[in-house]
Short mmCIF file of C-alpha atoms and ligand atoms in Angstrom, two decimals:
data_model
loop_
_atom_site.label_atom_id
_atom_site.label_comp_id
_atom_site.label_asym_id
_atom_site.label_seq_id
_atom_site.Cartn_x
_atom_site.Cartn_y
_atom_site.Cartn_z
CA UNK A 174 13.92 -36.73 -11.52
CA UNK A 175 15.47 -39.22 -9.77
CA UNK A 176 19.01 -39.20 -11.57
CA UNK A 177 18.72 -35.43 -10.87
CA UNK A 178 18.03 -35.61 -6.87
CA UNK A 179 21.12 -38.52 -7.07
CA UNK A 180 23.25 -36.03 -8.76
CA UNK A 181 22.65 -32.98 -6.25
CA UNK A 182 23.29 -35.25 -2.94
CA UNK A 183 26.25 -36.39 -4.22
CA UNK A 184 27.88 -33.25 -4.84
CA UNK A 185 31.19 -32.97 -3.28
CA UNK A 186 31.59 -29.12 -3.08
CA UNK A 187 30.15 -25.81 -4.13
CA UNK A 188 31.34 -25.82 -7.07
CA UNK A 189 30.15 -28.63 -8.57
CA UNK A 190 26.59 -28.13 -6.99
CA UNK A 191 26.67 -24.94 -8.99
CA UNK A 192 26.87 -26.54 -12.39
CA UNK A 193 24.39 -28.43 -11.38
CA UNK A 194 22.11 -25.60 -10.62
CA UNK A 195 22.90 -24.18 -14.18
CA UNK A 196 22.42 -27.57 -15.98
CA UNK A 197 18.58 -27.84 -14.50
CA UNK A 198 18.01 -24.17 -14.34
CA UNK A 199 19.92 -21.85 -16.70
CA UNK A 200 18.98 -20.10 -19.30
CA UNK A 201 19.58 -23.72 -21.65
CA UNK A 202 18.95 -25.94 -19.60
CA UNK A 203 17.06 -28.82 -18.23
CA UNK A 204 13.51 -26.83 -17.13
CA UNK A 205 13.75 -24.36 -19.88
CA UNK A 206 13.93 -26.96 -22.49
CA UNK A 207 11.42 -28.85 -20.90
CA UNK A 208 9.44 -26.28 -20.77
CA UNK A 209 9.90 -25.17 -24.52
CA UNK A 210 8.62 -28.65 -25.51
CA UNK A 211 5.28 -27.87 -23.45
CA UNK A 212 4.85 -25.70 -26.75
CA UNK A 213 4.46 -28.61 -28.82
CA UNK A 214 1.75 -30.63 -26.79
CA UNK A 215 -1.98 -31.17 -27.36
CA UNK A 216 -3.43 -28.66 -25.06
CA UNK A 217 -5.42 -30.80 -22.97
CA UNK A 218 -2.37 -31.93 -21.59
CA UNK A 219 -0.61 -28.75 -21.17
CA UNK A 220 -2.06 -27.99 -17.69
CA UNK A 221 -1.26 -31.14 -16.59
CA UNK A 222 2.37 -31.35 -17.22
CA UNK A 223 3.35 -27.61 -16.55
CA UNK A 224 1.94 -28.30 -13.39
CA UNK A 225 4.20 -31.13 -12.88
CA UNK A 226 7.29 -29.56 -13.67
CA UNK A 227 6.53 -26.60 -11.77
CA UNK A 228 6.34 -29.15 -8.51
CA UNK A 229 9.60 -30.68 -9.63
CA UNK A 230 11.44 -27.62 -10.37
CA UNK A 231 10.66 -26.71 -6.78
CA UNK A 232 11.55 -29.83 -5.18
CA UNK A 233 15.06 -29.54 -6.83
CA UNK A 234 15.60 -26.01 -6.38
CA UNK A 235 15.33 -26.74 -2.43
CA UNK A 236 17.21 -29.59 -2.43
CA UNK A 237 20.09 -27.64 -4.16
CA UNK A 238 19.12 -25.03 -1.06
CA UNK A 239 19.70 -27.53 1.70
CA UNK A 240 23.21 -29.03 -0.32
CA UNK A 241 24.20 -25.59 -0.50
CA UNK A 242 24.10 -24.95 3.36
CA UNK A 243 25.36 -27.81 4.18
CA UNK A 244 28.25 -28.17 2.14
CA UNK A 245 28.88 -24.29 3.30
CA UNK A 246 29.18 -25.15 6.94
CA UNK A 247 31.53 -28.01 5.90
CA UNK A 248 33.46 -25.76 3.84
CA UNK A 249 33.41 -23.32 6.67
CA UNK A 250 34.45 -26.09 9.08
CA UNK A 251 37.46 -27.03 6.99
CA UNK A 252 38.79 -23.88 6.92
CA UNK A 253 39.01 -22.94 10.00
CA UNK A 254 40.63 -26.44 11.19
CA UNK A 255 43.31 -25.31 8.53
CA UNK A 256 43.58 -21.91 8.37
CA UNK A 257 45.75 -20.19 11.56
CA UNK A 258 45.91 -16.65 12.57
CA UNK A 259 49.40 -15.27 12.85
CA UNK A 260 49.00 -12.55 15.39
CA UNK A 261 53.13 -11.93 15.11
CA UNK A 262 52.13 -10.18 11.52
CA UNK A 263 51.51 -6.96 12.95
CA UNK A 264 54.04 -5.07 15.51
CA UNK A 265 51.88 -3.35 18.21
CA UNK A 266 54.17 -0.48 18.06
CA UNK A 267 52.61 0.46 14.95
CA UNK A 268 48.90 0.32 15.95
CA UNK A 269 48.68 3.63 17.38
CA UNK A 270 45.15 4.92 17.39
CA UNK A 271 43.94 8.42 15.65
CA UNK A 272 40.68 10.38 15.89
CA UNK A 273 38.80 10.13 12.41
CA UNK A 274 39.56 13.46 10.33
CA UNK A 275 35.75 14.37 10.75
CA UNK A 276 36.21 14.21 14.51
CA UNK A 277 39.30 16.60 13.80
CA UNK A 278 37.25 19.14 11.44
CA UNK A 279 34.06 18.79 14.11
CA UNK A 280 36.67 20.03 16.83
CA UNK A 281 38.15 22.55 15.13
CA UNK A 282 35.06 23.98 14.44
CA UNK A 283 33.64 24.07 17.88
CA UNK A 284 37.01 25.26 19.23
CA UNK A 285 36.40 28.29 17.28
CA UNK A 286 33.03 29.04 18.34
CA UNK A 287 33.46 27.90 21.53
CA UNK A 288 36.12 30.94 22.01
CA UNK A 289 33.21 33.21 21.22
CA UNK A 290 31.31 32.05 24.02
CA UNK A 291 28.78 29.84 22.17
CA UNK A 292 26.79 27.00 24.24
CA UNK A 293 26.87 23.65 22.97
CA UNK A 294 23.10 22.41 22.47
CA UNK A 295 22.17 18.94 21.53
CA UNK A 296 18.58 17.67 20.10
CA UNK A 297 17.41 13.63 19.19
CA UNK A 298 18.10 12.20 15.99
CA UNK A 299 14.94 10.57 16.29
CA UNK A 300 12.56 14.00 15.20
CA UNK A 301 8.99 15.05 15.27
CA UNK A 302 7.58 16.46 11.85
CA UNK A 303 7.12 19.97 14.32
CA UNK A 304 10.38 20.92 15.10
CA UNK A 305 11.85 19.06 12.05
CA UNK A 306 9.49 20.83 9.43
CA UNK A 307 6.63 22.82 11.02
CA UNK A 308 8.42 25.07 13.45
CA UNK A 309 10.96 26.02 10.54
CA UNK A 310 8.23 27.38 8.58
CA UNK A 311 7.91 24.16 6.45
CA UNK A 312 4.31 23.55 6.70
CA UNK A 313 2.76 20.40 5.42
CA UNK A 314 3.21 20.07 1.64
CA UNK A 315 5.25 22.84 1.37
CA UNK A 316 7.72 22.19 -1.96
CA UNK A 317 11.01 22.81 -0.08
CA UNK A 318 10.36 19.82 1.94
CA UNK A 319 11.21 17.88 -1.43
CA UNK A 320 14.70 19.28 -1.35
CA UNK A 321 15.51 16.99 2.12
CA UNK A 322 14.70 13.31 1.42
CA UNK A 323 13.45 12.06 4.48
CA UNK A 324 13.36 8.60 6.21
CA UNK A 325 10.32 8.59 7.83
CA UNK A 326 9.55 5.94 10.47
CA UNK A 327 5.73 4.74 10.71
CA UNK A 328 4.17 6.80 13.87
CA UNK A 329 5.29 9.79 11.80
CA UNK A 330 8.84 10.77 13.63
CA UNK A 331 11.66 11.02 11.65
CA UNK A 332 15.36 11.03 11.50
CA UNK A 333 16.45 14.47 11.47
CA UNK A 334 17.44 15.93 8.34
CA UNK A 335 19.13 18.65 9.60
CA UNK A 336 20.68 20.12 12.97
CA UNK A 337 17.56 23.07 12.58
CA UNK A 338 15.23 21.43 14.76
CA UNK A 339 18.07 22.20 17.66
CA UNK A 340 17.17 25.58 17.40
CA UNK A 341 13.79 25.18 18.18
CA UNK A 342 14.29 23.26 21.07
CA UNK A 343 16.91 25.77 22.70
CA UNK A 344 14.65 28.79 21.85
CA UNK A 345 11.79 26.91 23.60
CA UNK A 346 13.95 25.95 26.76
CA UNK A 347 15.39 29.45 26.99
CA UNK A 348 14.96 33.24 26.84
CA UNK A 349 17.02 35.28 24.71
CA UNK A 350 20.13 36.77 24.04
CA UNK A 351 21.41 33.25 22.73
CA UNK A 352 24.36 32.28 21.40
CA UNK A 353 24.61 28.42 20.26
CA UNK A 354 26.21 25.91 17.94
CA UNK A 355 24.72 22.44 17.81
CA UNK A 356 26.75 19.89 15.96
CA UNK A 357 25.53 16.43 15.57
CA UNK A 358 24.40 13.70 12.61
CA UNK A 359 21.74 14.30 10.41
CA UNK A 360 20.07 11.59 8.16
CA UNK A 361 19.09 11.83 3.69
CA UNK A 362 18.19 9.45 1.44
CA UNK A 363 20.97 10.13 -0.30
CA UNK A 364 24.12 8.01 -1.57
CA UNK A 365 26.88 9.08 -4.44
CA UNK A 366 30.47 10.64 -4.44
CA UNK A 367 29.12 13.68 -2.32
CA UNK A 368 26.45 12.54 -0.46
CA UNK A 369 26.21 9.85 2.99
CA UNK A 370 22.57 8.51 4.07
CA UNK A 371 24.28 9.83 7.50
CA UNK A 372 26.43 12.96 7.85
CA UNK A 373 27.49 15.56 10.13
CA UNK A 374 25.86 18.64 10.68
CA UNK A 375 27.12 22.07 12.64
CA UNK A 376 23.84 24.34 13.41
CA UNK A 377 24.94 27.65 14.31
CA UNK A 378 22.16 30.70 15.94
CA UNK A 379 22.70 33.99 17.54
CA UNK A 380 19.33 35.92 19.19
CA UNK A 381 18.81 39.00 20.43
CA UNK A 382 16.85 42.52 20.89
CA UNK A 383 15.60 43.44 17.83
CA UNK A 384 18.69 45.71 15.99
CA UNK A 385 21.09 44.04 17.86
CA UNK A 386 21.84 41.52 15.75
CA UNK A 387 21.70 41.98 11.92
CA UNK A 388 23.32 40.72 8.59
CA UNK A 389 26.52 42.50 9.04
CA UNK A 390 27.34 40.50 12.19
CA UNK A 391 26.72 37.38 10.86
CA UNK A 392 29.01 37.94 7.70
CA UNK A 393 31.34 39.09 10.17
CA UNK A 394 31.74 35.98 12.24
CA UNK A 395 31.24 33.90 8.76
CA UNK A 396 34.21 35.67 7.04
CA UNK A 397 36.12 34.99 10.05
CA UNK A 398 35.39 31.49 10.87
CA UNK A 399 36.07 30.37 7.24
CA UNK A 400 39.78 31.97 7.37
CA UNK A 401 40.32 30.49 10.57
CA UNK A 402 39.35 26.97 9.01
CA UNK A 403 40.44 27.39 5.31
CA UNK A 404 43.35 29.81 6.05
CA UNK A 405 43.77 32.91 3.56
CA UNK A 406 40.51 32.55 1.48
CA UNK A 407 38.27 35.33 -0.37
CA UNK A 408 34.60 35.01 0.87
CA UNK A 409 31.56 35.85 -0.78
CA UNK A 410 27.76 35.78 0.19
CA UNK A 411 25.23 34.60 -2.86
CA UNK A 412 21.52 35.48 -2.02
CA UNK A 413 19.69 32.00 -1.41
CA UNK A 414 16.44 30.66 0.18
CA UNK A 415 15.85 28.89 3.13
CA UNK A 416 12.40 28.61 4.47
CA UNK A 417 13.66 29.36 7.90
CA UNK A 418 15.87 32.54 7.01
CA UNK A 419 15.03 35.69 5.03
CA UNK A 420 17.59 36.41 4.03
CA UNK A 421 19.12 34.03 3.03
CA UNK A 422 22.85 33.48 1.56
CA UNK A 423 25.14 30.53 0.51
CA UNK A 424 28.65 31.26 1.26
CA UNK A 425 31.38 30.65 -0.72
CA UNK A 426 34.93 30.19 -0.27
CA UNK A 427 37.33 30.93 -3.28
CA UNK A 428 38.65 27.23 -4.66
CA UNK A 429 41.53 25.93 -2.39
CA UNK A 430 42.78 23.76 -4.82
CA UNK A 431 43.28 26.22 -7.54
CA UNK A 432 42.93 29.31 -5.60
CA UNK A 433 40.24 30.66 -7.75
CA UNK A 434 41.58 30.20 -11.25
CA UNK A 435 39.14 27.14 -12.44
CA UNK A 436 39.79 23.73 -11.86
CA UNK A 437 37.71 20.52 -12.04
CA UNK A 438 37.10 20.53 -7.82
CA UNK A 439 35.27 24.20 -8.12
CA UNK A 440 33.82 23.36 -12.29
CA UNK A 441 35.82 26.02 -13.16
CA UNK A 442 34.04 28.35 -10.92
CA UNK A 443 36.59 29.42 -9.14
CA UNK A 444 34.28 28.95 -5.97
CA UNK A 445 33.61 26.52 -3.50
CA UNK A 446 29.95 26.48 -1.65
CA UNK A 447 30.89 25.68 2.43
CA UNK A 448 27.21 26.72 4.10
CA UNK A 449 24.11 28.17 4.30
CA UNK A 450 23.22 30.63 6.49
CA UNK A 451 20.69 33.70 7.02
CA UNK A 452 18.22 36.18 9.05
CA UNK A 453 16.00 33.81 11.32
CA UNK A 454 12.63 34.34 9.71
CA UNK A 455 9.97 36.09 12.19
CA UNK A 456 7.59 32.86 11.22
CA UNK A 457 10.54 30.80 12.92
CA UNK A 458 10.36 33.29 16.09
CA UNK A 459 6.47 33.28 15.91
CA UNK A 460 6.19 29.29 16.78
CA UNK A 461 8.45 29.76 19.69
CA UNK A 462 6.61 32.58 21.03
CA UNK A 463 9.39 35.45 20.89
CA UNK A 464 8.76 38.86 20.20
CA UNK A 465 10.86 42.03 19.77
CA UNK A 466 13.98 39.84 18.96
CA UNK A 467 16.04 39.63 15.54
CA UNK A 468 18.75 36.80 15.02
CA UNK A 469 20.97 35.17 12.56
CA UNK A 470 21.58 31.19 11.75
CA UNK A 471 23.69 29.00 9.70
CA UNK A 472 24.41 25.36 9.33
CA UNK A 473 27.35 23.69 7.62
CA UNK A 474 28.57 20.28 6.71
CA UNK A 475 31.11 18.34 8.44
CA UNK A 476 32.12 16.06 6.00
CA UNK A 477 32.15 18.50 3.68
CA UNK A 478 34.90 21.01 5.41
CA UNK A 479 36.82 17.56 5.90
CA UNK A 480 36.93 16.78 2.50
CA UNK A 481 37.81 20.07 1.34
CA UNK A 482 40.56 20.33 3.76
CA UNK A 483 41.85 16.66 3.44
CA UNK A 484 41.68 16.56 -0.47
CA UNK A 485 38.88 13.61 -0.37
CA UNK A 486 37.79 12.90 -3.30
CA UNK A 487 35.00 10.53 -2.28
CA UNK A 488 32.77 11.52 0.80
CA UNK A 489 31.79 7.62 0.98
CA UNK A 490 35.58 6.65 2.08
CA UNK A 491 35.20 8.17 5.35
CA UNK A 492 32.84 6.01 6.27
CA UNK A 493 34.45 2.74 5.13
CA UNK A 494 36.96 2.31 7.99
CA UNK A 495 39.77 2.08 5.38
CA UNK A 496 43.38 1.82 7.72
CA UNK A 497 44.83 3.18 4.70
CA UNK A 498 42.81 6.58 4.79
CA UNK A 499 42.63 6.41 8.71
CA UNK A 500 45.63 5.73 9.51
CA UNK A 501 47.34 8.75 7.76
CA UNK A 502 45.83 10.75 10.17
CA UNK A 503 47.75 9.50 12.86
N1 LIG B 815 19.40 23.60 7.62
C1 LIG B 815 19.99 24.00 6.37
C2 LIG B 815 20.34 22.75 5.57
O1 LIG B 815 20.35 21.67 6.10
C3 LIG B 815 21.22 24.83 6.58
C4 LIG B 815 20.91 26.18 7.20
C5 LIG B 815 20.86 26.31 8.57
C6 LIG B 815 20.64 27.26 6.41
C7 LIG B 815 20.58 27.54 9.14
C8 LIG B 815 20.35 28.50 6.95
C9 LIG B 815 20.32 28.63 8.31
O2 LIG B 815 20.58 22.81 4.38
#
């Protein structure tokens, strides 16, 4: 024991404190064969010396704690009385600054819609289960909620995990005809080569008399809005289900990377899916209190459009602050 504590305060860097650490606790080392020999003793005296150990296996594994921080800071301290910065390395000529390519795609999209006269609305990110869930016809336990993973917090709120709940706000605060987009983050449980915990959301709604706003105008303004961002694209509608629209459609754009021949990008679809949209559903205009009205809604990702327009093959890099990605979009 004593040899041991000797051998750990007298270790001169990190390095060597590490072997140390394997010698007394790796897989062959000093407490594993010690304890391996337990095995072998009367068992009387097995409680008695496994008990033993145990208290000197955790006396050394702290003292190898404390070296460990301390020769850190020293290490720490050493470097920076040797290491300089060179601030000559970079020219500030070339450190010109550039909006983020999802900032771009975000306000491209709103440019368009803004031309048509649509408000900008804005909601918290910080949600109640009402206008998150509830108001969207999403009541408690309802199986669609499984398809958003949610991060809850513990009074019950919620990070939004969509723009939707924008809606619901705007329709409370105002009488109809609207016309709105709402663009913002919204929050998943989600992380792989397509998907951010955090991630940009555009929340689009039109309101109106009942029969003056039906299916046909929203594939209209769709269609539209898709050549405007994708340029010369074929668009089709795909009957889908969202508990907040009936009916509902995912839109697709044909593949811009193999312009709808099959490729790996579209798996040989020949398709791409860009949003969701649909016929707000008269549950949706029941927990706002409107009557008489009919309306249309969609909601799109940011990233998404970005990546598709950028050829990005990871969704994660844009949020990496690479120089190399950001800075070729200077
Ligand atoms: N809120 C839906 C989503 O996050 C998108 C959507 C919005 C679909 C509006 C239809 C109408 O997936």
């Amino acid at each position: 024991m004593e040899q041991w504590i000797e051998k750990i305060e007298h270790s001169r860097d990190l390095e060597e404190l590490e072997q140390i650490r394997i010698e007394l606790f790796g897989k062959k080392g000093y407490f594993a064969q010690e304890f391996q020999r337990l095995k072998e003793l009367p068992d009387e005296e097995k409680p008695g010396v496994a008990k033993e150990l145990n208290s000197a296996k955790n006396r050394l594994y702290e003292l190898i704690q404390r070296r460990k921080d301390l020769l850190l800071a020293q290490e720490i301290q050493r470097k920076m009385a040797q290491e300089r910065l060179d601030p000559s390395l970079y020219d500030p000529k070339e450190f010109k600054g550039a909006l983020h390519p999802v900032t771009y795609t975000l306000d491209r999209i709103i440019e368009y819609f803004l031309a048509l006269n649509y408000a900008i609305e804005s909601g918290p990110l910080v949600e109640e289960d009402f206008y998150n869930f509830e108001a969207l016809n999403l009541p408690k336990h309802h199986p669609a909620r499984d398809m958003q993973d949610t991060f809850y917090f513990r009074d019950g709120k919620l990070l939004r995990t969509h723009t939707s709940p924008v809606q619901i706000r705007t329709m409370e605060k105002q009488t109809p005809p609207i016309r709105m987009i709402s663009p913002g983050p919204v929050f998943r449980r989600d992380y792989d080569l397509t998907h951010t915990p955090m991630f940009h959301q555009v929340e689009g709604l039109m309101v109106d008399e009942k029969g003056e706003v039906d299916f046909s105008n929203l594939k209209y303004i769709l269609e539209d809005f898709l050549k405007y961002m994708f340029g010369d694209v074929a668009v089709r509608f795909r009957p889908s289900f969202f508990p907040f629209t009936e009916p509902s459609a995912e839109v697709d754009i044909s593949c811009i990377f193999c312009e709808g021949r099959g490729c790996r990008v579209c798996s040989q679809t020949g398709w791409l899916e860009v949003l969701g949209c649909g016929m707000v559903d008269p549950n949706v205009f029941k927990a706002v209190g409107y009557e008489n009205v009919s309306g249309f809604a969609f909601g799109l990702g940011v990233e998404r459009f970005a990546m598709l327009n950028y050829r990005i093959p990871d969704l994660r890099i844009l949020f990496e602050g690479d120089l190399r990605l950001l800075e070729q979009f200077r």
